[in-house]
XYZ file of C-alpha atoms in Angstrom:
663
model
C -1.932 -13.097 23.328
C -2.162 -10.548 20.514
C 1.146 -9.012 21.581
C 2.852 -12.415 21.633
C 1.474 -13.216 18.165
C 2.783 -9.909 16.847
C 6.245 -10.617 18.243
C 6.181 -14.069 16.654
C 5.193 -12.774 13.205
C 6.978 -9.417 13.105
C 9.932 -10.036 15.417
C 11.478 -8.238 18.357
C 11.705 -4.413 18.314
C 14.850 -2.750 16.955
C 16.304 0.190 18.873
C 16.514 3.548 17.115
C 20.293 3.685 17.519
C 20.498 0.511 15.404
C 18.887 2.199 12.399
C 22.189 2.608 10.547
C 22.659 -1.162 10.697
C 19.473 -1.551 8.656
C 21.011 0.198 5.621
C 21.169 -1.993 2.523
C 24.308 -3.192 0.731
C 24.150 -3.102 -3.070
C 23.529 -6.841 -3.479
C 20.488 -6.763 -1.171
C 19.329 -3.372 -2.504
C 19.177 -4.807 -6.016
C 16.668 -7.402 -4.777
C 14.647 -4.791 -2.848
C 14.484 -1.942 -5.358
C 14.986 -3.676 -8.720
C 12.709 -6.695 -8.404
C 9.803 -4.815 -10.012
C 11.816 -3.697 -13.026
C 13.567 -7.038 -13.475
C 10.373 -9.038 -13.137
C 8.715 -7.018 -15.915
C 10.844 -8.991 -18.383
C 8.522 -11.923 -17.642
C 5.510 -10.169 -19.204
C 6.639 -7.073 -21.159
C 7.363 -8.934 -24.422
C 4.136 -10.881 -23.967
C 2.141 -7.650 -23.755
C 3.652 -6.504 -27.067
C 2.675 -9.802 -28.688
C -0.855 -9.692 -27.284
C -1.293 -6.240 -28.815
C 0.165 -7.364 -32.166
C -1.981 -10.490 -32.200
C -5.024 -8.234 -32.418
C -3.764 -7.160 -35.829
C -2.780 -10.549 -37.229
C -4.228 -11.522 -40.591
C -5.036 -15.167 -39.989
C -5.643 -16.034 -43.650
C -2.073 -17.299 -44.032
C -2.052 -20.821 -42.556
C 1.660 -21.051 -41.721
C 2.704 -17.558 -40.772
C 1.517 -14.885 -38.412
C 1.817 -11.735 -40.444
C 2.548 -8.431 -38.712
C 4.450 -10.147 -35.864
C 7.688 -9.216 -37.655
C 7.267 -5.813 -35.980
C 8.006 -7.396 -32.585
C 11.775 -6.963 -32.885
C 11.839 -3.261 -33.876
C 9.278 -2.440 -31.187
C 11.452 -4.281 -28.652
C 14.573 -2.430 -29.787
C 12.759 0.887 -29.421
C 11.764 0.040 -25.863
C 15.324 -1.135 -25.107
C 16.692 2.236 -26.254
C 14.122 4.005 -24.081
C 15.236 1.922 -21.101
C 18.814 3.115 -21.517
C 17.737 6.756 -21.828
C 15.554 6.664 -18.706
C 18.213 4.825 -16.666
C 20.845 7.442 -17.558
C 18.409 10.207 -16.672
C 17.637 8.745 -13.254
C 21.325 8.290 -12.565
C 21.503 12.096 -12.603
C 18.641 12.265 -10.098
C 20.371 9.872 -7.698
C 23.362 12.217 -7.389
C 21.344 15.448 -7.390
C 18.845 14.345 -4.715
C 20.579 11.982 -2.278
C 17.800 12.556 0.268
C 15.408 10.520 -1.901
C 11.836 11.508 -2.656
C 12.161 10.888 -6.380
C 9.808 12.641 -8.786
C 7.825 14.332 -6.000
C 10.804 16.157 -4.526
C 12.297 17.031 -7.928
C 9.005 18.409 -9.261
C 8.237 20.278 -6.034
C 11.592 22.044 -5.866
C 11.722 22.984 -9.545
C 8.094 23.502 -10.592
C 6.323 24.221 -7.338
C 4.221 22.362 -4.806
C 1.220 21.786 -7.078
C 3.281 20.019 -9.747
C 5.008 18.037 -7.033
C 1.618 16.792 -5.813
C 0.734 15.683 -9.347
C 3.956 13.646 -9.454
C 3.232 12.242 -5.985
C -0.302 11.216 -6.971
C 1.010 9.489 -10.096
C 3.615 7.622 -8.038
C 1.119 6.532 -5.384
C -1.132 5.081 -8.092
C 1.881 3.460 -9.739
C 2.935 1.738 -6.514
C -0.541 0.329 -5.870
C -0.727 -0.934 -9.457
C 2.777 -2.382 -9.140
C 1.652 -4.624 -6.302
C -1.539 -5.658 -8.112
C 0.162 -6.345 -11.464
C 3.161 -8.134 -9.955
C 1.093 -10.436 -7.773
C -1.425 -11.141 -10.554
C 1.419 -11.895 -12.997
C 3.009 -14.222 -10.459
C -0.240 -16.126 -10.056
C -0.559 -16.258 -13.869
C 2.874 -17.908 -14.039
C 1.757 -20.383 -11.385
C -1.462 -21.242 -13.221
C 0.504 -21.684 -16.457
C 2.455 -24.452 -14.751
C -0.701 -25.887 -13.138
C -3.537 -25.234 -15.660
C -6.247 -26.836 -13.504
C -6.176 -23.658 -11.366
C -7.259 -21.484 -14.310
C -10.867 -22.595 -14.251
C -11.450 -21.199 -10.770
C -11.495 -17.391 -10.747
C -11.951 -17.335 -6.991
C -8.800 -19.447 -6.567
C -6.791 -16.869 -8.504
C -8.121 -14.065 -6.286
C -7.419 -15.998 -3.082
C -3.879 -16.775 -4.236
C -3.286 -13.087 -5.005
C -4.585 -11.994 -1.610
C -2.511 -14.656 0.126
C 0.662 -13.439 -1.587
C -0.125 -9.804 -0.710
C -0.544 -10.801 2.942
C 2.775 -12.674 2.865
C 4.712 -9.739 1.370
C 3.080 -7.340 3.827
C 4.145 -9.483 6.753
C 7.727 -9.728 5.495
C 7.948 -5.948 5.067
C 6.588 -5.347 8.545
C 9.651 -7.247 9.782
C 11.887 -4.514 8.318
C 13.464 -3.668 4.972
C 16.812 -5.352 5.535
C 15.304 -8.623 6.724
C 12.741 -8.708 3.907
C 15.465 -7.842 1.385
C 17.554 -10.785 2.535
C 14.571 -13.102 2.036
C 13.788 -11.626 -1.395
C 17.388 -11.896 -2.631
C 17.107 -15.678 -3.060
C 14.193 -15.700 -5.556
C 15.523 -12.579 -7.307
C 18.894 -14.064 -8.106
C 17.325 -17.467 -8.716
C 15.100 -15.874 -11.358
C 18.039 -14.116 -12.995
C 20.037 -17.336 -13.234
C 17.001 -19.216 -14.570
C 16.423 -16.579 -17.246
C 20.076 -16.692 -18.275
C 19.821 -20.502 -18.550
C 16.660 -20.197 -20.662
C 18.212 -17.671 -23.047
C 21.572 -19.413 -23.396
C 20.060 -22.859 -23.989
C 17.217 -21.413 -26.058
C 19.503 -19.558 -28.465
C 21.766 -22.617 -28.637
C 18.884 -24.844 -29.694
C 17.508 -22.195 -32.060
C 20.847 -22.016 -33.857
C 21.095 -25.818 -34.018
C 17.833 -26.853 -35.593
C 15.323 -24.631 -33.816
C 13.329 -24.914 -30.611
C 11.203 -27.970 -30.022
C 7.570 -28.265 -31.074
C 4.833 -27.449 -28.599
C 1.475 -29.035 -29.369
C -0.572 -26.306 -27.642
C 1.139 -23.605 -29.718
C 0.703 -25.604 -32.947
C -2.987 -26.079 -32.207
C -3.401 -22.336 -31.663
C -1.617 -21.413 -34.894
C -3.776 -23.864 -36.834
C -6.951 -22.599 -35.177
C -6.297 -18.927 -35.831
C -5.590 -19.593 -39.496
C -9.376 -19.905 -39.813
C -10.805 -16.816 -41.573
C -13.400 -16.615 -38.779
C -10.671 -15.088 -36.625
C -9.774 -12.375 -39.145
C -8.860 -9.123 -37.388
C -7.772 -5.709 -38.505
C -4.543 -5.210 -40.409
C -1.643 -3.553 -38.644
C -2.030 0.209 -38.568
C -0.168 3.053 -36.964
C -2.528 3.105 -33.980
C -2.079 -0.605 -33.255
C 1.684 -0.298 -33.649
C 1.682 2.510 -31.086
C -0.479 0.397 -28.821
C 1.993 -2.491 -28.997
C 4.812 -0.089 -28.129
C 2.819 1.325 -25.208
C 2.054 -2.175 -23.925
C 5.729 -3.104 -23.973
C 6.681 0.010 -22.048
C 5.602 -1.816 -18.904
C 9.235 -2.982 -18.978
C 10.183 0.451 -17.611
C 7.975 0.298 -14.542
C 9.976 0.340 -11.337
C 13.097 1.834 -12.896
C 12.630 4.979 -10.773
C 12.502 3.036 -7.488
C 16.206 3.407 -6.677
C 16.070 7.199 -6.952
C 13.171 7.213 -4.467
C 15.049 5.166 -1.881
C 18.612 6.504 -1.923
C 18.668 7.034 1.898
C 18.144 3.281 2.391
C 21.585 2.471 0.908
C 24.782 2.087 2.861
C 27.093 5.105 2.620
C 28.153 6.578 0.300
C 24.452 6.471 -0.544
C 24.406 8.186 -3.943
C 27.356 6.253 -5.318
C 25.994 2.884 -4.197
C 22.546 3.749 -5.539
C 24.006 4.782 -8.902
C 26.001 1.548 -9.180
C 22.914 -0.517 -8.323
C 20.897 1.437 -10.904
C 23.537 0.615 -13.526
C 23.384 -3.082 -12.641
C 19.610 -3.054 -12.854
C 19.497 -1.282 -16.224
C 22.096 -3.618 -17.761
C 20.307 -6.755 -16.574
C 16.902 -5.394 -17.552
C 17.873 -4.463 -21.111
C 19.698 -7.766 -21.631
C 16.830 -9.954 -20.429
C 14.111 -7.972 -22.197
C 15.862 -7.919 -25.560
C 16.887 -11.567 -25.126
C 13.311 -12.744 -24.551
C 12.057 -10.549 -27.405
C 14.679 -11.863 -29.842
C 14.110 -15.512 -28.880
C 10.339 -15.162 -29.281
C 10.832 -13.461 -32.657
C 13.324 -16.007 -33.992
C 11.297 -19.033 -32.831
C 7.909 -17.608 -33.841
C 6.598 -18.109 -30.290
C 3.633 -16.390 -28.733
C 1.450 -16.647 -25.616
C -1.479 -19.051 -25.669
C -4.809 -17.221 -25.797
C -8.440 -18.271 -25.584
C -9.723 -18.949 -29.101
C -13.435 -19.459 -28.639
C -15.701 -18.258 -31.439
C -15.903 -14.467 -31.440
C -12.878 -14.033 -29.238
C -10.984 -11.894 -31.714
C -13.908 -9.563 -32.402
C -14.406 -9.086 -28.667
C -10.695 -8.438 -28.267
C -10.635 -5.801 -31.006
C -13.642 -4.027 -29.544
C -12.219 -4.059 -26.014
C -8.543 -3.598 -26.911
C -7.278 -6.691 -25.131
C -7.151 -10.457 -25.194
C -6.410 -12.762 -22.295
C -3.572 -15.270 -22.313
C -4.101 -18.689 -20.755
C -0.386 -19.544 -20.863
C 2.365 -16.963 -20.667
C 4.978 -16.407 -23.361
C 7.718 -17.337 -20.894
C 6.005 -20.660 -20.211
C 5.727 -21.376 -23.952
C 9.417 -20.565 -24.507
C 10.404 -22.763 -21.562
C 8.312 -25.654 -22.896
C 9.870 -25.370 -26.339
C 13.382 -25.014 -24.909
C 13.391 -27.778 -22.297
C 10.674 -30.296 -23.255
C 12.072 -33.489 -24.726
C 15.537 -32.892 -23.262
C 17.272 -34.151 -20.168
C 16.601 -30.722 -18.618
C 12.789 -30.938 -18.951
C 12.505 -30.601 -15.170
C 14.006 -27.119 -15.439
C 10.678 -25.852 -16.812
C 9.156 -26.126 -13.338
C 12.223 -24.549 -11.757
C 11.880 -21.549 -14.086
C 8.137 -21.243 -13.451
C 8.601 -21.376 -9.691
C 11.298 -18.699 -9.720
C 9.195 -16.628 -12.144
C 6.209 -16.875 -9.827
C 8.403 -15.916 -6.881
C 10.051 -12.910 -8.559
C 6.751 -11.624 -9.934
C 5.082 -11.869 -6.551
C 8.060 -10.426 -4.708
C 8.415 -7.660 -7.309
C 5.670 -6.004 -5.321
C 8.363 -5.414 -2.695
C 9.658 -2.483 -4.753
C 6.369 -0.710 -4.113
C 6.488 -1.750 -0.449
C 9.900 -0.089 -0.208
C 8.871 3.162 -1.927
C 5.174 3.741 -1.165
C 5.716 4.016 2.626
C 8.779 6.229 2.110
C 6.926 8.583 -0.243
C 3.979 8.632 2.172
C 6.391 9.588 4.953
C 7.758 12.490 2.883
C 4.226 13.682 2.090
C 3.227 13.336 5.756
C 6.291 15.361 6.756
C 5.072 18.074 4.371
C 1.577 17.727 5.903
C -0.069 16.353 2.754
C -0.830 12.918 4.202
C -1.929 11.807 7.687
C 0.856 12.200 10.221
C 0.560 8.528 11.088
C 2.262 7.761 7.760
C 5.481 9.205 9.177
C 5.429 6.962 12.248
C 8.211 4.376 12.368
C 7.258 0.973 13.700
C 9.181 -1.058 16.252
C 11.050 -2.802 13.399
C 12.089 0.571 11.906
C 9.565 0.206 9.078
C 6.772 2.619 8.120
C 4.029 0.218 9.186
C 1.043 2.427 8.356
C 2.215 2.993 4.798
C 2.842 -0.733 4.346
C -0.645 -1.652 5.563
C -2.306 1.090 3.474
C -0.562 -0.175 0.332
C -1.634 -3.754 1.047
C -5.281 -2.776 1.497
C -5.424 -0.648 -1.676
C -3.796 -3.303 -3.853
C -6.051 -6.036 -2.398
C -9.126 -4.016 -3.339
C -7.760 -3.614 -6.873
C -7.146 -7.363 -7.157
C -10.732 -8.121 -6.143
C -12.230 -5.517 -8.502
C -10.273 -6.757 -11.535
C -10.417 -10.417 -10.418
C -6.651 -10.870 -10.564
C -6.389 -10.339 -14.349
C -2.968 -9.055 -15.461
C -4.252 -7.794 -18.813
C -7.109 -5.816 -17.268
C -4.996 -4.252 -14.530
C -2.076 -3.516 -16.833
C -4.332 -1.290 -18.961
C -4.213 1.147 -16.036
C -0.478 0.717 -15.636
C 2.344 2.859 -17.032
C 0.455 6.152 -17.492
C 1.241 7.293 -13.959
C 4.761 5.909 -14.303
C 5.572 7.962 -17.398
C 3.883 11.072 -16.030
C 6.218 10.919 -13.021
C 9.149 10.170 -15.372
C 8.371 13.275 -17.428
C 7.954 15.601 -14.445
C 11.096 14.271 -12.788
C 13.318 14.620 -15.844
C 11.894 18.043 -16.771
C 12.559 19.188 -13.218
C 16.139 17.959 -13.486
C 16.635 20.142 -16.581
C 15.657 23.205 -14.523
C 17.772 21.967 -11.611
C 20.962 21.869 -13.700
C 20.193 25.195 -15.366
C 19.823 26.897 -11.990
C 22.904 25.395 -10.308
C 25.176 25.240 -13.385
C 27.759 22.798 -11.938
C 30.661 21.529 -14.059
C 29.412 19.709 -17.190
C 25.917 21.043 -16.533
C 25.146 21.307 -20.250
C 25.770 17.585 -20.699
C 23.519 16.875 -17.725
C 20.806 19.103 -19.202
C 21.046 17.253 -22.510
C 20.711 13.828 -20.873
C 17.680 14.829 -18.814
C 16.097 16.763 -21.693
C 16.291 13.686 -23.921
C 14.801 11.598 -21.117
C 11.971 14.093 -20.517
C 11.151 14.306 -24.227
C 11.162 10.539 -24.714
C 9.019 9.808 -21.659
C 6.569 12.604 -22.561
C 6.075 11.130 -26.024
C 5.520 7.663 -24.548
C 3.064 9.095 -21.987
C 1.037 10.651 -24.809
C 1.098 7.349 -26.719
C -0.133 5.441 -23.657
C -2.887 7.976 -22.997
C -3.977 7.886 -26.656
C -3.896 4.131 -27.172
C -5.089 2.925 -23.763
C -7.537 5.635 -22.779
C -10.655 3.521 -23.316
C -8.966 0.394 -21.993
C -8.535 1.860 -18.517
C -6.032 4.741 -18.681
C -8.966 7.136 -18.234
C -9.310 5.846 -14.653
C -5.760 6.907 -13.827
C -6.218 10.241 -15.630
C -9.310 10.878 -13.494
C -7.794 9.569 -10.254
C -4.714 11.824 -10.286
C -6.574 15.161 -9.862
C -8.866 13.561 -7.260
C -5.865 12.408 -5.217
C -4.235 15.828 -5.575
C -7.396 17.486 -4.245
C -7.395 15.030 -1.344
C -3.767 15.814 -0.519
C -4.488 19.548 -0.623
C -7.516 19.067 1.630
C -5.363 17.251 4.193
C -2.793 20.039 4.044
C -5.494 22.689 4.492
C -6.716 20.864 7.602
C -3.238 20.722 9.139
C -2.640 24.401 8.381
C -5.975 25.256 10.017
C -5.072 23.194 13.091
C -1.660 24.871 13.352
C -3.262 28.309 13.099
C -5.856 27.538 15.763
C -3.253 26.058 18.129
C -0.762 28.875 17.668
C 0.220 30.771 20.838
C 0.724 33.998 18.913
C -1.553 36.726 20.378
C -3.141 34.091 22.644
C -4.180 34.924 26.221
C -5.339 31.936 28.311
C -8.690 32.212 30.095
C -8.297 32.995 33.799
C -10.471 32.252 36.822
C -12.371 29.259 35.505
C -14.484 27.304 37.983
C -13.787 23.566 37.897
C -16.765 21.251 38.405
C -16.056 17.559 38.960
C -18.925 15.079 38.637
C -18.486 11.434 39.597
C -20.936 8.969 38.074
C -22.116 6.658 40.827
C -24.096 3.597 39.696
C -23.763 1.995 43.134
C -21.375 2.063 46.058
C -18.379 -0.277 45.793
C -14.564 -0.142 45.864
C -14.338 1.137 42.318
C -16.568 4.097 43.168
C -14.534 4.884 46.295
C -11.354 5.054 44.175
C -13.077 7.418 41.736
C -14.238 9.688 44.590
C -10.716 9.841 45.992
C -9.357 10.826 42.571
C -12.049 13.495 42.128
C -11.295 15.115 45.496
C -7.589 15.246 44.575
C -8.189 17.437 41.508
C -10.908 19.823 42.760
C -12.699 20.792 45.970
C -15.940 21.188 43.967
C -16.984 17.521 43.631
C -20.495 16.172 43.216
C -21.705 12.596 42.700
C -24.393 11.855 40.101
C -26.663 8.819 40.079
C -28.979 8.014 37.154
C -32.257 7.087 38.753
C -33.667 4.014 36.992
C -33.912 1.277 39.646
C -35.740 2.407 42.823
C -34.324 -0.465 44.917
C -30.744 0.383 43.924
C -31.381 4.070 44.608
C -32.660 3.279 48.105
C -29.632 1.051 48.857
C -27.258 3.751 47.601
C -28.825 6.444 49.822
C -28.510 4.202 52.857
C -24.773 3.565 52.346
C -23.771 6.935 50.881
C -23.236 8.807 54.135
C -20.987 6.046 55.467
C -18.596 5.950 52.489
C -18.864 9.283 50.631
C -16.832 11.432 53.066
C -18.976 14.448 52.512
C -19.351 14.373 48.729
C -22.928 15.453 47.897
C -25.078 13.045 45.859
C -27.614 14.184 43.274
C -30.200 11.921 41.657
C -30.813 12.545 37.945
C -34.200 11.194 36.836
C -34.254 9.162 33.624
C -37.867 8.530 32.589
C -36.725 6.814 29.379
C -34.073 4.678 31.152
C -31.143 6.305 29.351
C -27.782 6.306 31.123
C -26.333 9.012 28.887
C -28.959 11.682 28.168
C -29.521 12.812 31.804
C -25.760 13.422 32.243
C -25.547 15.352 28.965
C -28.575 17.480 29.929
C -27.084 18.197 33.349
C -23.780 19.339 31.823
C -25.624 21.523 29.324
C -27.467 23.229 32.164
C -24.226 23.841 34.120
C -22.553 25.384 31.040
C -25.513 27.725 30.550
C -25.225 28.911 34.139
C -21.385 28.995 34.159
C -20.171 29.597 30.549
C -16.523 29.927 31.679
C -16.543 26.706 33.697
C -14.428 23.598 33.214
C -16.240 20.309 33.781
C -14.638 16.923 34.470
C -16.734 13.767 34.332
C -15.165 10.945 36.363
C -16.351 7.458 35.404
C -15.455 4.581 37.740
C -14.938 1.240 36.023
C -13.789 -2.181 37.116
C -11.537 -3.995 34.673
C -11.453 -7.821 34.571
C -8.158 -9.366 33.503
C -9.737 -12.189 31.488
C -10.585 -11.164 27.927
C -13.868 -13.092 27.999
C -14.929 -11.415 31.226
C -14.833 -8.024 29.514
C -17.708 -9.217 27.320
C -19.920 -9.739 30.378
C -20.218 -6.030 31.176
C -21.796 -3.079 29.423
C -19.915 -0.039 28.143
C -22.218 2.874 28.801
C -19.234 4.947 29.928
C -17.748 4.645 26.444
C -20.998 5.877 24.899
C -21.007 8.862 27.244
C -17.375 9.654 26.395
C -18.205 9.568 22.673
C -21.174 11.917 23.198
C -19.034 14.405 25.129
C -15.881 14.102 23.028
C -16.610 17.217 20.954
C -18.161 19.236 23.796
C -15.939 22.238 24.554
C -14.866 22.642 28.178
C -15.668 19.041 29.140
C -13.116 16.379 30.147
C -14.037 12.713 30.584
C -11.798 10.618 32.846
C -12.065 6.893 33.505
C -10.741 5.598 36.834
C -10.116 1.842 36.502
C -10.302 -0.621 39.369
C -8.354 -3.718 38.298
C -9.990 -7.000 39.307
C -7.929 -10.041 40.182
C -8.075 -13.146 37.969
C -10.822 -15.574 38.903
C -8.392 -18.086 40.452
C -6.868 -15.391 42.710
C -10.163 -13.931 43.896
C -11.145 -14.516 47.562
C -13.108 -17.746 47.911
C -16.816 -17.440 48.569
C -19.328 -20.130 47.826
C -22.168 -17.789 46.948
C -20.370 -14.574 46.005
C -22.818 -11.825 45.004
C -22.477 -10.418 41.479
C -20.869 -7.000 41.310
C -23.376 -4.300 40.467
C -23.360 -3.188 36.844
C -22.069 0.339 36.409
C -22.870 2.864 33.652
C -19.370 2.341 32.277
C -19.989 -1.402 31.910
């Protein structure tokens, strides 16, 4: 039943020789690898405004002073987007095998620096899923405000969306990309419609009034909500908050092998598309918000602003995009388009997590190949997806959602530091890469990557400085811990390889092989186990744990008839344990014969009905667990398959089969 359910949800297996058919064309790849970056336009400008709103002087009743800095901050981030996109275009051509910042840093700075980049990326991918899903739910609750009063509902919605994306990715990258292309392009078209119609209305009398926004602007004009004036620190913080627009821009360089050939060229073209769309949408939303004096709706209870200043954040109850859509479409014949935009925004934000689902498993595979993560991370599932990496990402992001209760603002405080650390290491490594190889035009390439490394390093320092108390300290602390964990895994694998090496190894000769068959009673399952034991060694002995005197007497009476000469030894068990007497007996044999090899044969009958398995004990499993780490001991189960109840021979009063130690 479980297998059939898996086939229904995940689909039929794909043969290995069909792997090349799972490569992504550019149109689908844009939806798979760029959804994270493109979706950030739904909240990046809002994060800048939330930071600036902490600095607003609310003594002026009609204007929100200090918000005039929104446009220059947005332009600065737009310029940074272009720089980073150009820098990663170099990486796509230089490292067509993928791997992104980890591979670049490892090859140019050494393994340790590569692990730092890998740790930063792993954190980034987990946060990408958490932030994207939480932002998608925030867009949904903006359209349906009655959901906002139930924190548990927000968490359940987030977990439901994570489960849905996980399931789609388990079906394979190409199939999930096809599904995700619809909401991705739907979102892009909706955003273009919002900007075109919004700028048209702004130039012809301004956007419409929105009562919720007017109420907020009147409320915050009260001197009780006075906050600090804009300073250099708060300006830097607004810039750092807006830099979330750059998250996910490195995803294409990590997944170059997933593109159709020629891989590097197609990846570079897709990266160019993504950067152009991203810059256009981000600057468009920023300019429209600036020109129309729009802002997200925030909670304005007494003391809210003081709390926000002390804790470096405020929560929005309605997103900036929702406010702009209300002001653009309300009162027009296209008022219905507000819900269309919100639905596509919810979809793209939720599905933006797919970028992490595409890259986290691939990076985990590369690390597993280098023996820095469990080898299971390199296993390819029957749908040609890295299932273990997908499931690990889902579990980590779900835990993060629960801890931070699905709050975008709280999770986003952790965001971006790891992103820009990996940016900096990647672009710095590319500078060394070009200097070592010196291909044609290498000086131009060095200049592009040097500018990118410098810019991202400065932004990383700004994020660390301005968001350290707000949550960036967690990421700063987690990176070295993850690196130590990766090194510990690698040390284990190196130790295993050394101990398993055949170099200077001489196998032990002349070992005596003892075979012990556990005999709870005499029945067909035991006979099969005795036959197996005699086939692997002439030195076979049966062991019975003496607990029930009546059963022991019955066994002695029948043993000679069915045992075919195998000796039977009774092991007393004064405390009625089925495991300890066997362990003590093996210990004694190993003391007498230190070079011996011991095989424990456990007969077991296996019912076909799942419920019937619950009717029998599993002492054999307990014994196997006890002996698992005992050197020189092998535990073998010999199953006797029982027929289904309907096929069993009819007998009105059939006796119950005797319970065995393995059941």
